[in-house]
Tab-separated table of C-alpha atoms in Angstrom:
chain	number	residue	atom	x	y	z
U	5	UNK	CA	0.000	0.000	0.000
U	6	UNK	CA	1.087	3.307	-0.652
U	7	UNK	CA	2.710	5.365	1.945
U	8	UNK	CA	1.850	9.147	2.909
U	9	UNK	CA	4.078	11.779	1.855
U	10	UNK	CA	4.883	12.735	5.565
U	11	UNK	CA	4.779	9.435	6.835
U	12	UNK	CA	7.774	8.908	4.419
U	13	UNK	CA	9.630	12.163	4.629
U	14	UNK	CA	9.592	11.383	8.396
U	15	UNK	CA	10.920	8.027	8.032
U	16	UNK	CA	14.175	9.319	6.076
U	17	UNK	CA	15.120	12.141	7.789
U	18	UNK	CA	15.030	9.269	10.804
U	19	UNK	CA	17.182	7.102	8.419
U	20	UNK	CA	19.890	9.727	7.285
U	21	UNK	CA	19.695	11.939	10.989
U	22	UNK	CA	18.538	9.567	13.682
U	23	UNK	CA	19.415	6.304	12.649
U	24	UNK	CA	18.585	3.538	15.039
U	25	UNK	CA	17.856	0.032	15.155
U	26	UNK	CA	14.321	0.695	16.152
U	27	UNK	CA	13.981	3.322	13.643
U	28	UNK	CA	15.865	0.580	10.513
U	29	UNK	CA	13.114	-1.641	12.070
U	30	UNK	CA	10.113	0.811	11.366
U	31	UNK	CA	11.452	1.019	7.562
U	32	UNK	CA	11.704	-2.635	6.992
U	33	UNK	CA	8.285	-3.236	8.063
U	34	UNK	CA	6.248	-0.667	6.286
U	35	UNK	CA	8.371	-1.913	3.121
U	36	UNK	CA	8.613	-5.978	3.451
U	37	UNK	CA	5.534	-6.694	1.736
U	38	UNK	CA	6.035	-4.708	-0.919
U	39	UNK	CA	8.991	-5.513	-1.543
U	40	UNK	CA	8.754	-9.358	-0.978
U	41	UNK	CA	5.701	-9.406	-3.440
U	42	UNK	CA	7.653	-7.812	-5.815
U	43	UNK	CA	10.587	-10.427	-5.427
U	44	UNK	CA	8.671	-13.220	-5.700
U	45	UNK	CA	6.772	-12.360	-8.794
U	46	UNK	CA	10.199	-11.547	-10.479
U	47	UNK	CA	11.887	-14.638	-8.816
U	48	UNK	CA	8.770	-16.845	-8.585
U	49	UNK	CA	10.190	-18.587	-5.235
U	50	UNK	CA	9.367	-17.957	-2.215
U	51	UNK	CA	13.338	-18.521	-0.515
U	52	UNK	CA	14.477	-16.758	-3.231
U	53	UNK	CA	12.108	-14.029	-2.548
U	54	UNK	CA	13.185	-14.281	0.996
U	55	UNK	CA	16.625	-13.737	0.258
U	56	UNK	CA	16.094	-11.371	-1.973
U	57	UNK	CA	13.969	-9.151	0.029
U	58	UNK	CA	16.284	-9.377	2.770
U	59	UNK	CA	19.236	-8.301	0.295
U	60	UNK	CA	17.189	-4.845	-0.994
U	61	UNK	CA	16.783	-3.793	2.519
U	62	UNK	CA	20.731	-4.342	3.469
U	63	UNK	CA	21.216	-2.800	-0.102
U	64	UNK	CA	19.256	0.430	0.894
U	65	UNK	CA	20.013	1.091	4.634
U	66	UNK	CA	23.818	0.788	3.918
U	67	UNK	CA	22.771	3.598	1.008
U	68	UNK	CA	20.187	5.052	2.868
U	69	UNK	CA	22.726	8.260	2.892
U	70	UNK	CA	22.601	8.617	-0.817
U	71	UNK	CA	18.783	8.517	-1.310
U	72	UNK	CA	18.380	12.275	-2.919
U	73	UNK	CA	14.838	11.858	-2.720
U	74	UNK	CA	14.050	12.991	-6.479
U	75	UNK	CA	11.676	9.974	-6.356
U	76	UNK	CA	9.421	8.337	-3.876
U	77	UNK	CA	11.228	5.861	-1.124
U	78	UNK	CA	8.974	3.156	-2.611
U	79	UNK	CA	10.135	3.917	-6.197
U	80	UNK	CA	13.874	3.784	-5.354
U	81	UNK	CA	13.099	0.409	-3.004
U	82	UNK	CA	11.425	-0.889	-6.248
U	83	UNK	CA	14.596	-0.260	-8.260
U	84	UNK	CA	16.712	-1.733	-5.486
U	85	UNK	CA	14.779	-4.721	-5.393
U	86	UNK	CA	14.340	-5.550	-9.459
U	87	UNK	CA	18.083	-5.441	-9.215
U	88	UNK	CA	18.852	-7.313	-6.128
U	89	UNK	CA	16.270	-9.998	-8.196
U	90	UNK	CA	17.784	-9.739	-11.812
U	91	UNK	CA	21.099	-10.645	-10.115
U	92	UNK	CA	19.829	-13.286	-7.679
U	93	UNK	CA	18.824	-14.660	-11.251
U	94	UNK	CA	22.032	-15.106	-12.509
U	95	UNK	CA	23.164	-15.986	-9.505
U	96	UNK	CA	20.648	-19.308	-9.507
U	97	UNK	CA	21.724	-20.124	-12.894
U	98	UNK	CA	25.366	-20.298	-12.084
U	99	UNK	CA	24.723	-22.461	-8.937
U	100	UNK	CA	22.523	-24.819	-10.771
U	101	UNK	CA	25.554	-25.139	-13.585
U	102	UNK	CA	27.191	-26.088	-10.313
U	103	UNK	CA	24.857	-28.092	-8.035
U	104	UNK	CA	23.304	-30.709	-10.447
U	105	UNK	CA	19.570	-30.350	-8.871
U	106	UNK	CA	20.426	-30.862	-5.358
U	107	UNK	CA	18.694	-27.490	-4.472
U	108	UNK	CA	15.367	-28.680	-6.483
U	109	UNK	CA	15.797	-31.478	-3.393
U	110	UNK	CA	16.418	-29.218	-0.453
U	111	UNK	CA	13.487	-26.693	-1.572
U	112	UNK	CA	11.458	-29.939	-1.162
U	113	UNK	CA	12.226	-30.332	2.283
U	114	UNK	CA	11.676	-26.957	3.611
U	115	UNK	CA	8.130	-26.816	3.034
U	116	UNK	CA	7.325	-30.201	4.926
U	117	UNK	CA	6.265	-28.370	9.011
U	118	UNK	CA	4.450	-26.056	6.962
U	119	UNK	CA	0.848	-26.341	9.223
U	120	UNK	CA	-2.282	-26.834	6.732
U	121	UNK	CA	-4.056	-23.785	6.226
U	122	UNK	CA	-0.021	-22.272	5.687
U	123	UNK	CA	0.292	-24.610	3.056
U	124	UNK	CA	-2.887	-24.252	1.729
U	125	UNK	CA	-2.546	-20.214	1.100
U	126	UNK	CA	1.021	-20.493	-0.163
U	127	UNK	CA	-0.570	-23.058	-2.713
U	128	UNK	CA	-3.435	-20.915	-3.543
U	129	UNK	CA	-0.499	-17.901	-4.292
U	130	UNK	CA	1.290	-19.868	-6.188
U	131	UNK	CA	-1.555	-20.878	-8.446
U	132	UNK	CA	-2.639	-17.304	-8.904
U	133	UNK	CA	1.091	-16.194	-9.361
U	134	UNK	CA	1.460	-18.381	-12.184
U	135	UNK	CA	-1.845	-16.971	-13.258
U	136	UNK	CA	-0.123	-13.693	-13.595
U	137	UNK	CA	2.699	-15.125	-15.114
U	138	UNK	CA	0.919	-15.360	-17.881
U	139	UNK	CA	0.377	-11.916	-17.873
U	140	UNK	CA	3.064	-9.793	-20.259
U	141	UNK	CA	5.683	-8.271	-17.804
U	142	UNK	CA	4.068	-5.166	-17.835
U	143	UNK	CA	0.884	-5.131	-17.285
U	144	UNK	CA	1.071	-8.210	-14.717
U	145	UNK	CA	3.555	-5.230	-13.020
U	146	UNK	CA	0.867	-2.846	-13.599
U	147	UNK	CA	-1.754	-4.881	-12.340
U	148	UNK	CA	-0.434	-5.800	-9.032
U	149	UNK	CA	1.141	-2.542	-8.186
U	150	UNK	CA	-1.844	-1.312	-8.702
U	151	UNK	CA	-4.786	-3.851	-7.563
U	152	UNK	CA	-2.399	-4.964	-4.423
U	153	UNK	CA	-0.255	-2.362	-3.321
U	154	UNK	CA	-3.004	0.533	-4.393
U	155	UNK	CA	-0.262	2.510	-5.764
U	156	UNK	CA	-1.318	5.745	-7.714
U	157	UNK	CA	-0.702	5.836	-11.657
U	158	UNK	CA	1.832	8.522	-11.352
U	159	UNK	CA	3.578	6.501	-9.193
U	160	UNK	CA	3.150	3.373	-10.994
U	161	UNK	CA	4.243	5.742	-13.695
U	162	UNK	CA	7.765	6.945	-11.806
U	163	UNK	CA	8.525	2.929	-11.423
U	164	UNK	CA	7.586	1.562	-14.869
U	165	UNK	CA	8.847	4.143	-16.930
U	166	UNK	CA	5.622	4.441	-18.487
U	167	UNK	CA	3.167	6.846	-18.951
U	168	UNK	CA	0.026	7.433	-17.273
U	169	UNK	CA	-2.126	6.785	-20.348
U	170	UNK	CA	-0.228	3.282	-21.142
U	171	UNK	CA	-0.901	2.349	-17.342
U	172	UNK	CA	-4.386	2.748	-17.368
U	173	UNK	CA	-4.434	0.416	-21.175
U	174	UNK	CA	-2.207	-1.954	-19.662
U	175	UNK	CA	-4.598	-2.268	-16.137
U	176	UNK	CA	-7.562	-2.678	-18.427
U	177	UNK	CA	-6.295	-5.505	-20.308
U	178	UNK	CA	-4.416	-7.132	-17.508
U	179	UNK	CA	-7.698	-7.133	-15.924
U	180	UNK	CA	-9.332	-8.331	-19.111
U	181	UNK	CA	-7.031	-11.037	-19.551
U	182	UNK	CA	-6.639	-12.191	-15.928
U	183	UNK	CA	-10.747	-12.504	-15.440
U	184	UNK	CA	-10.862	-14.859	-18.392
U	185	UNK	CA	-7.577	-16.421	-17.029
U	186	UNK	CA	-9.444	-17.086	-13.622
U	187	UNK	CA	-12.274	-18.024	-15.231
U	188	UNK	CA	-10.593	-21.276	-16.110
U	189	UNK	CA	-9.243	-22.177	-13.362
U	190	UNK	CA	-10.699	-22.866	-9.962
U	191	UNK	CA	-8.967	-20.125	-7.840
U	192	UNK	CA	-12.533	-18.344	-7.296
U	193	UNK	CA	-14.773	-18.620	-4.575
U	194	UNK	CA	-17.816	-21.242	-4.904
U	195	UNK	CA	-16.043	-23.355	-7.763
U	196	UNK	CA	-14.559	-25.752	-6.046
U	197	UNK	CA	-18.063	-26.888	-4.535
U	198	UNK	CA	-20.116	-26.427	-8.439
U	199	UNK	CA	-17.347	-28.975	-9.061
U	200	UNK	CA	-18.301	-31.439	-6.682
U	201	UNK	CA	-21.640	-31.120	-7.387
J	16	UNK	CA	-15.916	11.110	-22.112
J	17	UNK	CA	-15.975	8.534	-25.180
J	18	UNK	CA	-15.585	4.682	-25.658
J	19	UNK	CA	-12.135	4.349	-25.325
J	20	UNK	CA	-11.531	6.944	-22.194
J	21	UNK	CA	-14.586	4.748	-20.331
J	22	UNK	CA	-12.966	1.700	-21.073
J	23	UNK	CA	-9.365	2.676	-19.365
J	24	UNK	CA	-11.492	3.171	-16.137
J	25	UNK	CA	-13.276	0.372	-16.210
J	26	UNK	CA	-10.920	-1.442	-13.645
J	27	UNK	CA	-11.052	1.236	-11.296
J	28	UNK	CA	-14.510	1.501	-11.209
J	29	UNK	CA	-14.825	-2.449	-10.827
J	30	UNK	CA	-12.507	-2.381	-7.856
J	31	UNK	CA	-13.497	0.800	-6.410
J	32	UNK	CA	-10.479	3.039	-6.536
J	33	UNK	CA	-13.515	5.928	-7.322
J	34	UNK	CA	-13.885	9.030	-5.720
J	35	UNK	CA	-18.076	9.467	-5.189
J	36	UNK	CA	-18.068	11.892	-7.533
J	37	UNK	CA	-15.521	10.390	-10.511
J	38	UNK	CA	-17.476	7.728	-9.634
J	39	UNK	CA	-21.304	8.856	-10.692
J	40	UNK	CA	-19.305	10.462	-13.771
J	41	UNK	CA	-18.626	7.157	-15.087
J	42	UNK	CA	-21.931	5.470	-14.345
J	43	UNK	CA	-24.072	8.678	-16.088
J	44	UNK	CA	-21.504	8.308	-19.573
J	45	UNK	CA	-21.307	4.138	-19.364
J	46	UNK	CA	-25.654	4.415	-19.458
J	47	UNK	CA	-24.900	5.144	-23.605
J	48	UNK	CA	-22.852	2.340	-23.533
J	49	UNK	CA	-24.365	-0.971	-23.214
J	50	UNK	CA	-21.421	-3.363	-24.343
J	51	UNK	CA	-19.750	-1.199	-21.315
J	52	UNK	CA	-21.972	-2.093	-18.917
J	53	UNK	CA	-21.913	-5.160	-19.669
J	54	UNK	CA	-17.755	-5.839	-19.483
J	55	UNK	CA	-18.475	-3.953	-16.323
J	56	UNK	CA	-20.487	-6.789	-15.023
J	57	UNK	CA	-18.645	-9.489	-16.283
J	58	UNK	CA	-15.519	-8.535	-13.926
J	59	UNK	CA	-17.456	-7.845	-11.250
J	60	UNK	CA	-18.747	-11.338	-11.661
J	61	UNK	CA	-15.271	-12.877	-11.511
J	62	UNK	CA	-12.977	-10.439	-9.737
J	63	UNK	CA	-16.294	-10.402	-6.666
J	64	UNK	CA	-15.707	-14.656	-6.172
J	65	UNK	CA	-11.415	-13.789	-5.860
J	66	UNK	CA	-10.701	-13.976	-2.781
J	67	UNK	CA	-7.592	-12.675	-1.829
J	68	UNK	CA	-7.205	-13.363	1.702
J	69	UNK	CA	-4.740	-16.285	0.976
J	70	UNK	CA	-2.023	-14.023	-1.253
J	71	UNK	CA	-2.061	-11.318	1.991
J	72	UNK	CA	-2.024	-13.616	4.517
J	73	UNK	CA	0.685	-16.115	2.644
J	74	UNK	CA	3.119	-12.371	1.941
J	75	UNK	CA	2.704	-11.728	5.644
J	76	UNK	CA	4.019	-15.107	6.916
J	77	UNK	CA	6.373	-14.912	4.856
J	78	UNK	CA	7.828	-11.630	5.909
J	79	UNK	CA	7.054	-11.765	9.691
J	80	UNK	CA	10.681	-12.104	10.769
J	81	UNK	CA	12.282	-9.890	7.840
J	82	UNK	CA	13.424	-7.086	10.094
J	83	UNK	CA	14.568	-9.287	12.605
J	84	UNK	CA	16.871	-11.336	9.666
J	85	UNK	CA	17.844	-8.017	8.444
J	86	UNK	CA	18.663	-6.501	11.509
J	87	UNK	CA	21.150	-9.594	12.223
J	88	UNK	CA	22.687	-9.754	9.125
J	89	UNK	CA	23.487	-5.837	8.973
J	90	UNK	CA	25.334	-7.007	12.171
J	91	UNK	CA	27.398	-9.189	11.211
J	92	UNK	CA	28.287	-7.172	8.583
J	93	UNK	CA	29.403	-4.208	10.914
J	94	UNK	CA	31.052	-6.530	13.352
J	95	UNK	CA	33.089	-7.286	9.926
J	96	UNK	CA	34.056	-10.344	8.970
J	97	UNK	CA	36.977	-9.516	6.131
J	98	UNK	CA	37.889	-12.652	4.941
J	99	UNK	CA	39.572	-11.344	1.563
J	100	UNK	CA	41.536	-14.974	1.721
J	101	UNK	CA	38.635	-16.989	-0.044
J	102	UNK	CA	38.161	-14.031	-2.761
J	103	UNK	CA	41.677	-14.390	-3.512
J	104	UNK	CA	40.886	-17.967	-3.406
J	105	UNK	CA	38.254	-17.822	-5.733
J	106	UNK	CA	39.942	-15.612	-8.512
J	107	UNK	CA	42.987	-17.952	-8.319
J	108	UNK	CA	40.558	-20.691	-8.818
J	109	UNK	CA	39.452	-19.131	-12.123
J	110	UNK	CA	42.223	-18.479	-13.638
J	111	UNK	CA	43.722	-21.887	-12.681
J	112	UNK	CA	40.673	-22.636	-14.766
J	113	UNK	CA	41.049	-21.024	-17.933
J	114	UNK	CA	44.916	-22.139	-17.631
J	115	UNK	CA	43.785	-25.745	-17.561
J	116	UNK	CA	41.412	-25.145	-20.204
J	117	UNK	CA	44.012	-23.733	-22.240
J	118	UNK	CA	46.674	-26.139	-21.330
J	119	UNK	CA	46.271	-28.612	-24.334
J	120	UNK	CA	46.588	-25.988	-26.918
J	121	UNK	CA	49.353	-24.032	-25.660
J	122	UNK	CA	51.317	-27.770	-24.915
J	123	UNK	CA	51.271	-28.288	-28.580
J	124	UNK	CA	51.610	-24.619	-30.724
J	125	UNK	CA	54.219	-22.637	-27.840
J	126	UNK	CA	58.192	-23.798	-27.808
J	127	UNK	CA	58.356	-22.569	-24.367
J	128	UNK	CA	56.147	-25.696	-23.332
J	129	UNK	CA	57.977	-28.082	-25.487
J	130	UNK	CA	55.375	-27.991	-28.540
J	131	UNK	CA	56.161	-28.982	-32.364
J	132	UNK	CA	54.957	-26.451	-34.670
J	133	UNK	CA	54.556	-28.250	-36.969
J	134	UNK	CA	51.850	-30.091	-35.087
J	135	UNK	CA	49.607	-26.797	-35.339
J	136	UNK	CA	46.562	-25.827	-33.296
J	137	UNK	CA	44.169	-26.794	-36.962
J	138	UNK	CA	45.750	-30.279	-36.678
J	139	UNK	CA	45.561	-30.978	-32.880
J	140	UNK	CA	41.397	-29.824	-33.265
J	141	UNK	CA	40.310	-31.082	-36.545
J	142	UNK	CA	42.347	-34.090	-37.468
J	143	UNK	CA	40.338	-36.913	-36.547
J	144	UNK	CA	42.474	-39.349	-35.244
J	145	UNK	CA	43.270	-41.144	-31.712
J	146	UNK	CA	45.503	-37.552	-30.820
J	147	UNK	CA	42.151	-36.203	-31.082
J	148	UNK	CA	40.272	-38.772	-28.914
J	149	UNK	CA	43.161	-37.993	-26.426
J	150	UNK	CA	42.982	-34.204	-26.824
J	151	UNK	CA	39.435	-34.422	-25.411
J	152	UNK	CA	39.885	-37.051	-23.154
J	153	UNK	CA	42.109	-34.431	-21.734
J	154	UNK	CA	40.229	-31.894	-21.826
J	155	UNK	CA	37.140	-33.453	-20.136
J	156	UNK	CA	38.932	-34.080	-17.331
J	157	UNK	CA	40.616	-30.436	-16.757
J	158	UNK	CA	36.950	-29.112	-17.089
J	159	UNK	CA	35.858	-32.001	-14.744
J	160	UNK	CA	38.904	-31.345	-12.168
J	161	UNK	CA	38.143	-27.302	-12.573
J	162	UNK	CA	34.502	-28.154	-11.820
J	163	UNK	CA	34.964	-29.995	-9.077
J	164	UNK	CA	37.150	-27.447	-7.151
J	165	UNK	CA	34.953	-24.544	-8.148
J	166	UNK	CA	32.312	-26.565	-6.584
J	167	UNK	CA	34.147	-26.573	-3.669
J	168	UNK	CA	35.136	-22.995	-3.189
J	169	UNK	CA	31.341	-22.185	-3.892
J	170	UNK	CA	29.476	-24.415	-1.467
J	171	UNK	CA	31.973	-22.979	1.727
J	172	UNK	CA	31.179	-19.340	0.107
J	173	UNK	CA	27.562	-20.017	0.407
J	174	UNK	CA	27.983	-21.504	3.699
J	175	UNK	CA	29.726	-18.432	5.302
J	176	UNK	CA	26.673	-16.169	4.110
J	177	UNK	CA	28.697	-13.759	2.237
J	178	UNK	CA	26.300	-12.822	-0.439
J	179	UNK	CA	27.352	-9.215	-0.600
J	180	UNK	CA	30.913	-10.233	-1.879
J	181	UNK	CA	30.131	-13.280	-3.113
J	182	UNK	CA	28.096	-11.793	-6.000
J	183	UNK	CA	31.138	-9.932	-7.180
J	184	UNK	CA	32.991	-12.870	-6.937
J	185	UNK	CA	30.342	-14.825	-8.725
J	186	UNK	CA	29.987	-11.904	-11.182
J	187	UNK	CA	34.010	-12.422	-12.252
J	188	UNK	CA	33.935	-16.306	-12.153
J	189	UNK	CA	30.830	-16.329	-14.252
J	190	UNK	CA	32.335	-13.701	-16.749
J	191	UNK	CA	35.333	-16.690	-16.623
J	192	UNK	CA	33.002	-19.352	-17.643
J	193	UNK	CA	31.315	-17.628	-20.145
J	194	UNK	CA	34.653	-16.639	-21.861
J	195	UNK	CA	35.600	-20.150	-21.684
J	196	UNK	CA	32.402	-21.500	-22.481
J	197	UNK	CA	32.479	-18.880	-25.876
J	198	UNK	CA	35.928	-20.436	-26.657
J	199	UNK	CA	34.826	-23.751	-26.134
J	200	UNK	CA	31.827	-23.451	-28.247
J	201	UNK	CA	34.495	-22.119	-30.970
J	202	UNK	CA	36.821	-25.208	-30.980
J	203	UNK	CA	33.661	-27.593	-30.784
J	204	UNK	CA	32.336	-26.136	-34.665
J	205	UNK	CA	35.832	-26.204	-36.231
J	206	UNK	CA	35.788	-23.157	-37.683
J	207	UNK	CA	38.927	-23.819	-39.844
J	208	UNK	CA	38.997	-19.592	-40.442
J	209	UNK	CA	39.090	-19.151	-36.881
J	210	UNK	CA	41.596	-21.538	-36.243
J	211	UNK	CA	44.022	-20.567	-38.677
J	212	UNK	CA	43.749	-16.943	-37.621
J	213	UNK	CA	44.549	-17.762	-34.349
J	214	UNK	CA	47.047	-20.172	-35.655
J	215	UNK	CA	48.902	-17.433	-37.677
J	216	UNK	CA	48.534	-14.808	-34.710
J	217	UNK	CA	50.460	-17.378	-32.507
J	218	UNK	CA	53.312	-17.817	-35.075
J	219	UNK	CA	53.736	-13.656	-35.838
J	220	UNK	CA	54.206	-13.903	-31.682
């Protein structure tokens, strides 16, 4: 969700002036989500996301200094993040040139004390995440910064590198397409039980 | 507002990002537009049965002990653990690499390593005969034995946790392997113009 103007401004004159544990602690948590849900659509793993959300907020309170502020803390988090992800990508290719699948088996394990209703949302995500998949990169971007973190266009905008007009087209047919994705699946409400019927 | 503008804010309307008043805008305009109306309905048909409540609560168990994980790590990192001996280590491990990976060719085409000219670099790679079976006999197992100890060097770097050096470590090993993969990929299609470039640069040396 977005973040007020003050709310933010408050939060990094804390992080450049005051800083503090308490204070690093504040940042991380308005930020994780966002930030994790954008690492896991890019990475599309949820230990990977974990890693790589943890990485973007080392990244940006050891630069915290050198944030100028010409765009939003969320917008400069976002860029942090895509690139913490793009190389945590090429980082996973080079260890599977070196690991011969043995991490396919270890990802296995981890999910095994899960309790049920965990397991049971993280499947559900996962399903709808490779719904969006689906999606071209942009509008699936556009789509859930805007549907799930209620981001404004021209913020949207300042992130994607794309103007407010081409936003609202590609939210309209990420909709579009993602309705008649759903539609096919049963993610939604009430058609599991038409099934068993 | 016409077809096209209606359209573009046919999301927000669905999923209520509205002010009141943008809000009875778009429902006076969309009455002259039917098909509109009934998109509008469609979504709200699908996007009313999504429930969401999974994703949000799956993102927040996920990142309920972020701060905590990022508050240690940033520790360790100031308590400052500079252990520049496995960089070292790993850079020495790449170019012991491309040295074994080069260590066939330069055995037969340099004088310094005790190599007959005559038996040039275009001979040693494309004639096929048993000093070619042995050429990449040999060379399998350099790139196995190279393997093997970058293997090695990267499961302890993983182990220490390192990940802000290790990815400019990684970063220089992979730009290694992907020079010696390029290389490789040259010898493998014989490119007899490539090889007796090369072949004639080595000589002029």
């Amino acid at each position: 969700m977005a973040v007020g103007a003050e709310i933010e401004s408050n939060l990094v004159f804390e992080l450049q002036n005051e800083y503090s544990d308490s204070v690093a602690t504040a940042f991380v948590r308005q930020y994780q989500k966002f930030v994790f849900a954008l690492a896991y659509r890019q990475l599309q793993d949820y230990d990977d996301a974990d890693d790589a959300t943890q990485e973007t907020f080392i990244r940006a309170l050891k630069s915290i200094s050198s944030f100028k502020g010409d765009s939003s803390l969320q917008t400069w988090l976002y860029r942090i993040t895509v690139n913490v992800c793009h190389t945590a990508r090429r980082k996973k290719k080079l260890r599977s040139f070196f690991s011969f699948g043995n991490e396919e088996f270890e990802k296995e394990q981890s999910n095994v004390m899960l309790p049920d209703q965990q397991v049971e949302n993280t499947e559900f995500t996962t399903r709808f995440f490779k719904l969006l998949e689906q999606l071209p990169d942009k509008q699936r971007e556009t789509f859930c910064l805007r549907y799930f973190d209620e981001l404004s266009y021209e913020e949207i905008s300042e992130m994607l590198g794309t103007s407010v007009g081409g936003l609202k087209a590609n939210y309209f047919q990420a909709t579009k397409k993602l309705a008649i994705l759903l539609k096919e699946t049963n993610l939604l409400r009430g058609e599991n039980e038409e099934e068993l019927q | 507002m016409n077809k096209n503008d209606l359209e573009l804010q046919i999301p927000d309307y669905v999923f209520g990002r509205m002010s009141l008043a943008e809000r009875i805008e778009f429902e006076r305009a969309v009455e002259s537009f039917p098909e509109i109306k009934q998109e509008i309905e469609e979504l709200k048909n699908v996007f009313m049965k999504l429930d969401t409540t999974p994703i949000s609560n799956t993102i927040e168990a996920k990142t309920r002990n972020t701060s905590v994980r990022v508050h240690d790590l940033l520790s360790e990192s100031k308590q400052g653990i500079h252990s520049t001996w496995w960089r070292l280590s790993v850079l020495t491990t790449a170019v012991a690499t491309v040295v074994l990976f080069l260590m066939p060719v330069l055995k037969n085409n340099l004088p310094i390593f005790g190599g007959n000219k005559s038996d040039s670099l275009t001979t040693v790679l494309v004639k096929p005969n048993e000093n070619e079976e042995q050429f990449d006999l040999q060379h399998l197992v350099s790139i196995e034995q190279s393997i093997s100890k970058v293997d090695d060097e990267v499961a302890t770097l993983l182990a220490e946790h390192e990940l802000q050096k290790l990815d400019e470590d990684f970063q220089s090993v992979e730009g290694v392997f992907d020079s010696v993969q390029e290389s490789t990929k040259e010898f493998d299609i014989n490119d007899r113009e490539l090889i007796e470039e090369l072949e004639n640069e080595i000589n002029s040396l």
